[in-house]
mmCIF file of C-alpha atoms in Angstrom:
data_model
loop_
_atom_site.group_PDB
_atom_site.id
_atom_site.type_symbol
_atom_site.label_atom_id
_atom_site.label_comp_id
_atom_site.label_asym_id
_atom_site.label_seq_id
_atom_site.Cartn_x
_atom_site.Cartn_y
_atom_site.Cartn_z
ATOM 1 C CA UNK A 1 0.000 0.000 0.000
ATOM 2 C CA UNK A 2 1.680 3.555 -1.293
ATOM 3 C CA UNK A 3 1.112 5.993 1.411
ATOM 4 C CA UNK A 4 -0.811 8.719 0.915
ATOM 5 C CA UNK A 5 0.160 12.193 -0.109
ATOM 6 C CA UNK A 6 -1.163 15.287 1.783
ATOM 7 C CA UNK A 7 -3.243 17.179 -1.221
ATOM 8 C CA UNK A 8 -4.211 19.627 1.388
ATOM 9 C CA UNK A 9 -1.261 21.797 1.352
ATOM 10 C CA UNK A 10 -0.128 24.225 -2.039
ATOM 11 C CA UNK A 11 0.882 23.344 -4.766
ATOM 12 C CA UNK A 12 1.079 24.418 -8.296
ATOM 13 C CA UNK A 13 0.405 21.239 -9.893
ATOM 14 C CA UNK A 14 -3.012 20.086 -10.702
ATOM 15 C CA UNK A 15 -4.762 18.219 -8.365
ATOM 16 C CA UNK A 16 -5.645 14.653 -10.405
ATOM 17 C CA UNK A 17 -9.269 13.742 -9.209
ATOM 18 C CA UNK A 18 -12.000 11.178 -10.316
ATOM 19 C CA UNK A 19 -15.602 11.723 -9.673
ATOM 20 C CA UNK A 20 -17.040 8.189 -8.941
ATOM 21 C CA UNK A 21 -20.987 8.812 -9.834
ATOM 22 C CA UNK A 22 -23.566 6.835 -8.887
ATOM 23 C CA UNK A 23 -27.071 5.699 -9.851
ATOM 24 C CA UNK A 24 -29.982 7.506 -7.864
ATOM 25 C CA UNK A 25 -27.694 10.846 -6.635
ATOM 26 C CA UNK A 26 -28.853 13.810 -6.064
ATOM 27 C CA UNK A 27 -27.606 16.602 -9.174
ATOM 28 C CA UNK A 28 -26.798 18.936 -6.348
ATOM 29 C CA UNK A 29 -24.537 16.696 -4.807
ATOM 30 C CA UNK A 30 -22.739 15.997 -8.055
ATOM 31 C CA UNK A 31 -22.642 19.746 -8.927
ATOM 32 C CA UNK A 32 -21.327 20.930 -5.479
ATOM 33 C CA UNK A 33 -17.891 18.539 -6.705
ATOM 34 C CA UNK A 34 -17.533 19.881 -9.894
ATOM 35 C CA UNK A 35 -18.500 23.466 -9.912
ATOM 36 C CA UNK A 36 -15.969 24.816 -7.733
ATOM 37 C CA UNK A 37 -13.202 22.837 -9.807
ATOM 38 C CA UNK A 38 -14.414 24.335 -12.649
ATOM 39 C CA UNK A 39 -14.512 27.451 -11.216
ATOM 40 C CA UNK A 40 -11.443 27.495 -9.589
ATOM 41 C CA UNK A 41 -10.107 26.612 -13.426
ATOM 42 C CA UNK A 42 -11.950 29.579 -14.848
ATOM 43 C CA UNK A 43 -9.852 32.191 -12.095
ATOM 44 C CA UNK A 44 -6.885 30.381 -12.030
ATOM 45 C CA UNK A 45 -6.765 30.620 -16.156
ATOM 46 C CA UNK A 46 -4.896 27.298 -16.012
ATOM 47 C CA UNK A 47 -6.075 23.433 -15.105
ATOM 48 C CA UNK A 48 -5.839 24.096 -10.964
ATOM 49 C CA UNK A 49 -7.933 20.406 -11.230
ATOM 50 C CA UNK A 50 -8.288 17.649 -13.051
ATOM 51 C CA UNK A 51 -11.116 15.479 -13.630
ATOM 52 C CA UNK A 52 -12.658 12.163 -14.688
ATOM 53 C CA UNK A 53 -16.081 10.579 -14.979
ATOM 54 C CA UNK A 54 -16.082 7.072 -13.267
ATOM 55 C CA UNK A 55 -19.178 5.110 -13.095
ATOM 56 C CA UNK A 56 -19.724 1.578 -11.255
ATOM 57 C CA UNK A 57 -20.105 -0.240 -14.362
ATOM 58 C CA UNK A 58 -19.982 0.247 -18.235
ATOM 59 C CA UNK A 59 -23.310 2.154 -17.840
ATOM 60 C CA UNK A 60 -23.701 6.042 -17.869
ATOM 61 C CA UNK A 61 -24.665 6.818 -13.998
ATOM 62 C CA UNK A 62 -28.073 7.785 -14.086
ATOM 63 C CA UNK A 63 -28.960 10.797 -11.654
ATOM 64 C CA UNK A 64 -32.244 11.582 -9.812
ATOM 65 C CA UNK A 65 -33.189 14.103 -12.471
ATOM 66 C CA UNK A 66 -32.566 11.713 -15.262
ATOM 67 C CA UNK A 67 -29.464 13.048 -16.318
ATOM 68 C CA UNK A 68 -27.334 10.585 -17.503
ATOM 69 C CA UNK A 69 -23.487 10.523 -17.027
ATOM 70 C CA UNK A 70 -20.997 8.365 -18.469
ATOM 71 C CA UNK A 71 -17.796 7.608 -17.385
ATOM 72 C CA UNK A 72 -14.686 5.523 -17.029
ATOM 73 C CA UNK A 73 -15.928 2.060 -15.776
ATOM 74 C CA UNK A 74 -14.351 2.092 -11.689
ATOM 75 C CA UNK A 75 -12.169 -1.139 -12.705
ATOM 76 C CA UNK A 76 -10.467 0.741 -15.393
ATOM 77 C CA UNK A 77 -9.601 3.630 -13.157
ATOM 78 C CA UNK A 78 -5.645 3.286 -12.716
ATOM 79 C CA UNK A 79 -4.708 6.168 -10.309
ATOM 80 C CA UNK A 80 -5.936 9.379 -9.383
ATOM 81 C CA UNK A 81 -4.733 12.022 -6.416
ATOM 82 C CA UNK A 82 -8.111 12.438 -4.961
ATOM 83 C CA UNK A 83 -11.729 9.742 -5.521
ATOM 84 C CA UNK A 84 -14.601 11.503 -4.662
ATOM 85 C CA UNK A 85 -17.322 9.042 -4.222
ATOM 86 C CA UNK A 86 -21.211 10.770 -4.734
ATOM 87 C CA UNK A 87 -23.885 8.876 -3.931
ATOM 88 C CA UNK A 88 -27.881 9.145 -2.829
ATOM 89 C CA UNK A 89 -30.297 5.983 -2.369
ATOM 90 C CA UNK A 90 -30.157 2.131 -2.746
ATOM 91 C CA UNK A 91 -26.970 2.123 -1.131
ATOM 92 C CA UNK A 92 -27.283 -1.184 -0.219
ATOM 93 C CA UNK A 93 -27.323 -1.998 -3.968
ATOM 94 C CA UNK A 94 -24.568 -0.177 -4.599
ATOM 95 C CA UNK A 95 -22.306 -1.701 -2.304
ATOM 96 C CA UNK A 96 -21.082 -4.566 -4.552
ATOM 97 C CA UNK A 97 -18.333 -6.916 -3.411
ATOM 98 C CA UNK A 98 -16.875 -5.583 -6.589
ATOM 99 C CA UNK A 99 -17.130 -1.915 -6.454
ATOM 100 C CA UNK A 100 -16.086 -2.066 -2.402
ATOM 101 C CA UNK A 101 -12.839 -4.064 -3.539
ATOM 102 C CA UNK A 102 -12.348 -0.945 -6.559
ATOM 103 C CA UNK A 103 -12.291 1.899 -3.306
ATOM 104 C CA UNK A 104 -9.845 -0.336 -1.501
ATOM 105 C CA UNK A 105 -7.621 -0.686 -4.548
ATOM 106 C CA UNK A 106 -8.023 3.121 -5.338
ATOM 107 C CA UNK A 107 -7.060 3.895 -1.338
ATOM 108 C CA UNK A 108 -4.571 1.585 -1.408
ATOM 109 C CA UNK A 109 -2.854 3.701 -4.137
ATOM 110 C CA UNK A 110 -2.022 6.086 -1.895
ATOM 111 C CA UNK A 111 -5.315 7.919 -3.634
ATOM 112 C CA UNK A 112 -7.321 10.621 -1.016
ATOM 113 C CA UNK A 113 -10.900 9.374 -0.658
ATOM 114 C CA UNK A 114 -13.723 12.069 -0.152
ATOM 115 C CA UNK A 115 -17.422 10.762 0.397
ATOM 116 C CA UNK A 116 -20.714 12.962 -0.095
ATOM 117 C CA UNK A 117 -23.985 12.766 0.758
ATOM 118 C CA UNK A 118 -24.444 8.730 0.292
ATOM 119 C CA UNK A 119 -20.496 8.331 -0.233
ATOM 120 C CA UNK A 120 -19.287 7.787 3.334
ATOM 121 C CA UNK A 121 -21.902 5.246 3.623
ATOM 122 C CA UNK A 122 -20.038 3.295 0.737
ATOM 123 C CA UNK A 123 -16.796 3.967 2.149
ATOM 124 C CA UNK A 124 -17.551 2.531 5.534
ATOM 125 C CA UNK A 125 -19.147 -0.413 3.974
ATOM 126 C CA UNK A 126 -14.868 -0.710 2.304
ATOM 127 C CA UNK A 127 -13.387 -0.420 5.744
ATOM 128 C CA UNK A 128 -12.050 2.764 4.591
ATOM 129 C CA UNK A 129 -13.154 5.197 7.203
ATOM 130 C CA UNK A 130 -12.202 2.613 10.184
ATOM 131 C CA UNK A 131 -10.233 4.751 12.738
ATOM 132 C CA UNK A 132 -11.555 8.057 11.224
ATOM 133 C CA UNK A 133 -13.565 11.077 12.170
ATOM 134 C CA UNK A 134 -16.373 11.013 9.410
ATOM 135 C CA UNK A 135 -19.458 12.346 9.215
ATOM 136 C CA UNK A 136 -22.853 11.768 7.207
ATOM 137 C CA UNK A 137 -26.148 13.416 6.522
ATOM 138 C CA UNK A 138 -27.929 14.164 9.865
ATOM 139 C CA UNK A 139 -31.433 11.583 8.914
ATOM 140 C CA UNK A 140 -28.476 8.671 8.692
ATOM 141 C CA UNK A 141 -25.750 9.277 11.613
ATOM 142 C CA UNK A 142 -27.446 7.271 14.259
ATOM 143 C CA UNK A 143 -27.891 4.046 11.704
ATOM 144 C CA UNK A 144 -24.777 5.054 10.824
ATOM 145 C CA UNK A 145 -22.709 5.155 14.422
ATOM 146 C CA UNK A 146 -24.131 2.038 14.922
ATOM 147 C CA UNK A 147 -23.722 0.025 11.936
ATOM 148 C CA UNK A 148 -20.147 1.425 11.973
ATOM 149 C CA UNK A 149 -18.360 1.296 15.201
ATOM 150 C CA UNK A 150 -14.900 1.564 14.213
ATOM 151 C CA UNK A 151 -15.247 5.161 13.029
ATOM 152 C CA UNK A 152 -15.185 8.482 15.015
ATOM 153 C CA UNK A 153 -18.641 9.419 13.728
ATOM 154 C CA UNK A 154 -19.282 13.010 14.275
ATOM 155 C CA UNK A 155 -21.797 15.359 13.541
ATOM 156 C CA UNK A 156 -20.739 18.552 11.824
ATOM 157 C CA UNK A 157 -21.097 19.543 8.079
ATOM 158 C CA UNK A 158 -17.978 17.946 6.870
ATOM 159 C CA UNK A 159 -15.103 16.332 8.011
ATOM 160 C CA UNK A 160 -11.381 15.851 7.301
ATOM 161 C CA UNK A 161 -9.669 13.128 9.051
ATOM 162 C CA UNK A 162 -5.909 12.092 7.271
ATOM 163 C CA UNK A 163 -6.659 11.204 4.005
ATOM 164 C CA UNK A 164 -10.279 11.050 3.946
ATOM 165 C CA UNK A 165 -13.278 13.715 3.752
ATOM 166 C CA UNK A 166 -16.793 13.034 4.349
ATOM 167 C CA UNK A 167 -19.941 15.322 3.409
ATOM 168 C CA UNK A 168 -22.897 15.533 5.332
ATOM 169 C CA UNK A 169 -25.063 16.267 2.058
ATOM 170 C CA UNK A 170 -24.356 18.711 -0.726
ATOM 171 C CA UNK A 171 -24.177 21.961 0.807
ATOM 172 C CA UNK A 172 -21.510 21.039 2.813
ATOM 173 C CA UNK A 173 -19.775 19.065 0.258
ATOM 174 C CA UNK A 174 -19.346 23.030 -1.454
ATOM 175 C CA UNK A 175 -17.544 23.707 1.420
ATOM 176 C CA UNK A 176 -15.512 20.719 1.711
ATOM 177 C CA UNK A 177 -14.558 21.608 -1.990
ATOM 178 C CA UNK A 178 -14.224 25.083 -1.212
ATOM 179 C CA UNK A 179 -11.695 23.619 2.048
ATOM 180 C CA UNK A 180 -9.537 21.646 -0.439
ATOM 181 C CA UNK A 181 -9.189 24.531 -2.454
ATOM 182 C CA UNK A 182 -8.440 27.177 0.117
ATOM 183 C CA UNK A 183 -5.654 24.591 1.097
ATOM 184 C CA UNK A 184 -3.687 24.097 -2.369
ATOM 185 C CA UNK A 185 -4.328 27.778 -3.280
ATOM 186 C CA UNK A 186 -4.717 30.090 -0.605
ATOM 187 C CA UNK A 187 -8.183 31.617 1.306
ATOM 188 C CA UNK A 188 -8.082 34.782 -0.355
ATOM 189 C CA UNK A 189 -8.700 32.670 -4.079
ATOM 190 C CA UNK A 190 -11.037 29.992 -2.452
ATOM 191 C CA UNK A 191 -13.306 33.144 -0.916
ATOM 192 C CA UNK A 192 -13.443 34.588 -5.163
ATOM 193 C CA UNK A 193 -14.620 30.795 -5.872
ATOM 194 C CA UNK A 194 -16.865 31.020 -3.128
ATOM 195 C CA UNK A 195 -17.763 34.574 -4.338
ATOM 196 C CA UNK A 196 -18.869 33.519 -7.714
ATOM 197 C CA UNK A 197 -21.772 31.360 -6.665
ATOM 198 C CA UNK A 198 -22.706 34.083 -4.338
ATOM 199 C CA UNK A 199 -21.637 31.674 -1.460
ATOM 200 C CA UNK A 200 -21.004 33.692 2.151
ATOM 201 C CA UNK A 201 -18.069 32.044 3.787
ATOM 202 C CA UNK A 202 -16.805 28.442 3.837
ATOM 203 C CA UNK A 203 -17.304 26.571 7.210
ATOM 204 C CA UNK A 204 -14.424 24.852 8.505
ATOM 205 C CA UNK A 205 -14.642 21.105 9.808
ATOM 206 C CA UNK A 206 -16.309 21.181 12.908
ATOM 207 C CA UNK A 207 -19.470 23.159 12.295
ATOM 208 C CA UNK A 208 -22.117 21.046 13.098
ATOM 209 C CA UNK A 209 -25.056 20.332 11.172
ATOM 210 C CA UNK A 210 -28.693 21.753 11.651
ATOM 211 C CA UNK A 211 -31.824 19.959 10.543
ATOM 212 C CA UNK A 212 -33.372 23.600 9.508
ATOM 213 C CA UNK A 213 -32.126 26.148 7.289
ATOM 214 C CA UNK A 214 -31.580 30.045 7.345
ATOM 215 C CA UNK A 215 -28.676 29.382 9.968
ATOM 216 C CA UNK A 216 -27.740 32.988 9.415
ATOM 217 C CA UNK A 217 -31.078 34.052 11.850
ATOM 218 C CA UNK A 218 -29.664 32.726 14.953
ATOM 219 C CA UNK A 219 -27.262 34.051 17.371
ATOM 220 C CA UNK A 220 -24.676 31.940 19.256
ATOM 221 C CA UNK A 221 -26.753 31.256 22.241
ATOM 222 C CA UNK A 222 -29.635 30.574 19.805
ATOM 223 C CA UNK A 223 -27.651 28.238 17.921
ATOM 224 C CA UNK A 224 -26.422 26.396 20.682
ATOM 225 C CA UNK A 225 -29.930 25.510 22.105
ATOM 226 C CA UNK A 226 -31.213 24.482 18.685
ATOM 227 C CA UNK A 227 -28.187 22.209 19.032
ATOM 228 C CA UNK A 228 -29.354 20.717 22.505
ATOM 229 C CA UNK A 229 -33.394 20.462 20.776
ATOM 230 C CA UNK A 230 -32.111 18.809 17.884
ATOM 231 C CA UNK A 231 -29.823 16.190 20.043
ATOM 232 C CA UNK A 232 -33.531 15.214 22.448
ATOM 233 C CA UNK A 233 -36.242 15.258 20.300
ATOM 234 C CA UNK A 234 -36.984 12.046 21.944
ATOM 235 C CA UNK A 235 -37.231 13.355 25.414
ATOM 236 C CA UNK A 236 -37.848 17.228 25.245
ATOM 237 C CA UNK A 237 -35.462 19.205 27.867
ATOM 238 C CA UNK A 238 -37.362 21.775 29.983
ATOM 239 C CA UNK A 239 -36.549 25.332 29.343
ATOM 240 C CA UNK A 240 -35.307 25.719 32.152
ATOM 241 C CA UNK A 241 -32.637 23.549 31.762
ATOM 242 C CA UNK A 242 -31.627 24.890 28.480
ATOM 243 C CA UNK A 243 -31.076 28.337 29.920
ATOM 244 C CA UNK A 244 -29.032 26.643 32.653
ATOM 245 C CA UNK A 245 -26.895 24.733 30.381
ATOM 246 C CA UNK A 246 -26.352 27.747 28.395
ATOM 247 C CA UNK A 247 -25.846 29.940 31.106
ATOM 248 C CA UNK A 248 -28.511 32.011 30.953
ATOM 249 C CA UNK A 249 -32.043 32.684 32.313
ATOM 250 C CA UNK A 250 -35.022 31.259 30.459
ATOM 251 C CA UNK A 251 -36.327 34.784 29.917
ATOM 252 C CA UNK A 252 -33.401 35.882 27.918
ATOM 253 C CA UNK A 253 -34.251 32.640 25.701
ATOM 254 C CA UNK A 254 -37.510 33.584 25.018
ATOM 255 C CA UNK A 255 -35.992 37.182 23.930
ATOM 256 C CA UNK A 256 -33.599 35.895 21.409
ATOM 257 C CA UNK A 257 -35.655 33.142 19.824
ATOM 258 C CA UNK A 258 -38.514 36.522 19.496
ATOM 259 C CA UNK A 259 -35.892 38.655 18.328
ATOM 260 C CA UNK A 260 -34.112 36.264 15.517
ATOM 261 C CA UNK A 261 -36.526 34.019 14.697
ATOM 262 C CA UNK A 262 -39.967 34.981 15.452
ATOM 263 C CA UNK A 263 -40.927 32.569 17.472
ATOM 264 C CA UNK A 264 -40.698 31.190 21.249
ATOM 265 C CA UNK A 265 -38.035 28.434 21.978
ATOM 266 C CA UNK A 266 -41.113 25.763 23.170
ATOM 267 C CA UNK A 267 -42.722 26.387 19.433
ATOM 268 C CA UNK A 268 -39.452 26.231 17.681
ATOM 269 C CA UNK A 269 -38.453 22.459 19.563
ATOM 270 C CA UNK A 270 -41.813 21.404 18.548
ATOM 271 C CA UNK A 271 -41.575 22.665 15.003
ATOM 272 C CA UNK A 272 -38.152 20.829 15.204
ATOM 273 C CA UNK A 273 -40.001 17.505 16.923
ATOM 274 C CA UNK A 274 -42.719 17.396 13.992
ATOM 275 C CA UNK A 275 -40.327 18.063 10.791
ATOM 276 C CA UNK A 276 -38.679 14.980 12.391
ATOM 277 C CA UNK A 277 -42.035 12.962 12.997
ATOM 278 C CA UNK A 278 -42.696 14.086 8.996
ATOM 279 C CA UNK A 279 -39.793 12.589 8.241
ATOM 280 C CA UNK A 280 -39.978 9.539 9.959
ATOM 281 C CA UNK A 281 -43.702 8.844 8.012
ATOM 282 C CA UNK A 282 -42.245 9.278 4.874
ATOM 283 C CA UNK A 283 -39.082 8.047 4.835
ATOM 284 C CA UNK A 284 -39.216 5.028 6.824
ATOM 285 C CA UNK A 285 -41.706 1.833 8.196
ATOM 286 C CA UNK A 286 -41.786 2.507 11.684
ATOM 287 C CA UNK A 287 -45.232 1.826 13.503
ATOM 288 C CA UNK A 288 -46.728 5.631 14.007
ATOM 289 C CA UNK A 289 -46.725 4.683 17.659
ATOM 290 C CA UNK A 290 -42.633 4.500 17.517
ATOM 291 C CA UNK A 291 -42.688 7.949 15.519
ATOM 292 C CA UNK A 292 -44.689 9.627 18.271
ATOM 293 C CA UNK A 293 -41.733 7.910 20.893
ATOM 294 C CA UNK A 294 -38.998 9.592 19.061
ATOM 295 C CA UNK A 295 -39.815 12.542 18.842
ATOM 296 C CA UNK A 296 -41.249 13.024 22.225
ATOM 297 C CA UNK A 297 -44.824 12.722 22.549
ATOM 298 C CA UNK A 298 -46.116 10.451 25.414
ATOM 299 C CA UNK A 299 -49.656 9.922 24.102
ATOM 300 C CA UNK A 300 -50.715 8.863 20.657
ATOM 301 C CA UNK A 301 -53.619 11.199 20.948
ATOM 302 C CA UNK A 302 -51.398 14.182 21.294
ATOM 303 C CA UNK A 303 -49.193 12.978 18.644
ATOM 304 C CA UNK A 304 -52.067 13.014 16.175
ATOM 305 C CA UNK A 305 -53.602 16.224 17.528
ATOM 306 C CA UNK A 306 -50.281 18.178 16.869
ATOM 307 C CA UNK A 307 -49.353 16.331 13.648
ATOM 308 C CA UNK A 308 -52.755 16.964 12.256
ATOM 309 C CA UNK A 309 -52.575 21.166 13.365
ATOM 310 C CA UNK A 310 -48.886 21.367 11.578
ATOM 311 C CA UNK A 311 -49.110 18.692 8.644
ATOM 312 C CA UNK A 312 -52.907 19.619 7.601
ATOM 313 C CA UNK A 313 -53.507 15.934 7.592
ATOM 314 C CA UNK A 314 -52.843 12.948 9.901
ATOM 315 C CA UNK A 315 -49.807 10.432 10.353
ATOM 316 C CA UNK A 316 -51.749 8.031 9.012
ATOM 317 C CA UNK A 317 -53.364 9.120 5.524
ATOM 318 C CA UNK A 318 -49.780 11.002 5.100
ATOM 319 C CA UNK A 319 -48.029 7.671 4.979
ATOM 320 C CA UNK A 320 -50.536 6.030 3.154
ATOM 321 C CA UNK A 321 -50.712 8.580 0.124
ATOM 322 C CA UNK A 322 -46.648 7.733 0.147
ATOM 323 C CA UNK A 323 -47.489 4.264 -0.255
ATOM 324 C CA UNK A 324 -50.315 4.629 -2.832
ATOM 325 C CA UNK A 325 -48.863 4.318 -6.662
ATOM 326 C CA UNK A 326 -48.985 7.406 -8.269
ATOM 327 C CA UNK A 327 -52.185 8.330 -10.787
ATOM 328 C CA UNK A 328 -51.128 7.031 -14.914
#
């Protein structure tokens, strides 16, 4: 096994990548890899990266949208300085005794391997990220701490651990690209990529990820309890104890959730308590009883009453309309 070179540092030379593409990813996720290559080409006026289509098989990769992209079949894929691995559902499918034993081979080149969105699922599944800090999308990271023990799973946007990245999703993969760029060619030119796409600052490692958007509206003390909501949706905390862990007084709490975002912190942890309860209806099996469990309600009549009053229908006809095939 070559050991691996540091492509996180500058250098002049172009940094040789491969974009292994999967069936059933998301275009965002495979556009937040390329773009900033290709945009970091366009202000550099010279090749800054290098890149390949790879695909599992002989067969174009094709994409949620339908897009189709073809590419170099994985087992014809020699060498490359960096394999970014982008992949969405059916990961189980994916994970093919031979296209785990085409990662190893690539790794074992001495290759970087980055993960996004359903990537580090993949690259777990190759032993790759065993003794790493590596992160996932938020819905997966329990499964995924369990399933994988050997890894340092964390929770933040992105991650960089040795020779490996992982992506949360494809926000974050921008700025994991947007990292690796600011690395090989200094902050100032990664903040013009960044500036292009109209994109305000690049995250380092570390930031954590939220289940809601508009992160920009909260403060640091507003932040921080949307971080202790979102880690005990199960078992809501008391206000009370919040402000205590925070260091404050509930009072102040209610102030800054009014002030930046409009709300009181009790409505904003349910609001956070029934996007996950959505989510668990449409995305997964799990008896509506279980759903109301997680996400903290102890009665299923309360769970239906508050579902209902957010969701404009029940738990119940939600999940069956998923299930029911869609009209000719």
């Amino acid at each position: 096994m070559k050991s691996a070179k540091n492509i996180l540092q500058p250098e002049h030379r172009a940094l040789k990548c491969a974009l292994l593409v999967l069936d059933d990813c998301n275009t965002l996720s495979f556009a937040a890899a390329v773009d900033p290559m290709r945009a970091a080409n366009r202000l550099a006026d010279r090749h800054a990266f290098d890149w390949d289509y790879v695909t599992a098989t002989d067969a174009p990769a094709r994409l949620t949208c339908g897009l189709m992209v073809p590419g170099l079949p994985l087992a014809r894929l020699e060498t490359c300085d960096l394999l970014i691995v982008v992949a969405g559902f059916h990961l189980a499918r994916h994970a093919t005794p031979s296209l785990l034993a085409g990662l190893r081979r690539i790794a074992a080149g001495g290759a970087t391997i980055a993960g996004i969105d359903g990537g580090p699922w993949l690259l777990a599944e190759a032993g790759l990220l065993d003794g790493h800090v590596a992160t996932t999308h938020w819905e997966d990271l329990d499964n995924f701490a369990s399933r994988f023990p050997a890894i340092d799973v964390c929770h933040d946007r992105f991650a960089v651990s040795g020779n490996r990245l992982t992506s949360g999703g494809a926000m974050p993969a921008i700025e994991m690209m947007l990292h690796i760029i600011a690395a090989r060619h200094g902050a100032g030119f990664a903040a013009r990529v960044a500036g292009l796409f109209l994109y305000e600052g690049a995250p380092q490692p570390g930031t954590p990820q939220r289940r809601t958007g508009a992160p920009h509206r909260h403060n640091k003390l507003t932040a921080r309890a949307n971080a202790l909501m979102e880690a005990a949706l199960d078992e809501p905390l008391p206000l009370a104890e919040i402000a205590e862990t925070l260091g404050t007084s509930p009072r102040t709490l209610q102030q800054q959730f009014r002030l930046r975002l409009g709300t009181t912190p009790q409505d904003h942890y349910l609001q956070l308590r029934l996007a996950e309860a959505r989510r668990l209806v449409t995305d997964t099996d799990i008896p509506l009883m279980e759903v109301a469990q997680a996400t903290g309600f102890t009665s299923q009549s309360s769970f239906a009453r508050a579902f209902r009053t957010q969701h404009g229908q029940s738990a119940r006809d939600l999940r069956q309309a998923r299930t029911q095939p869609a009209a000719p």
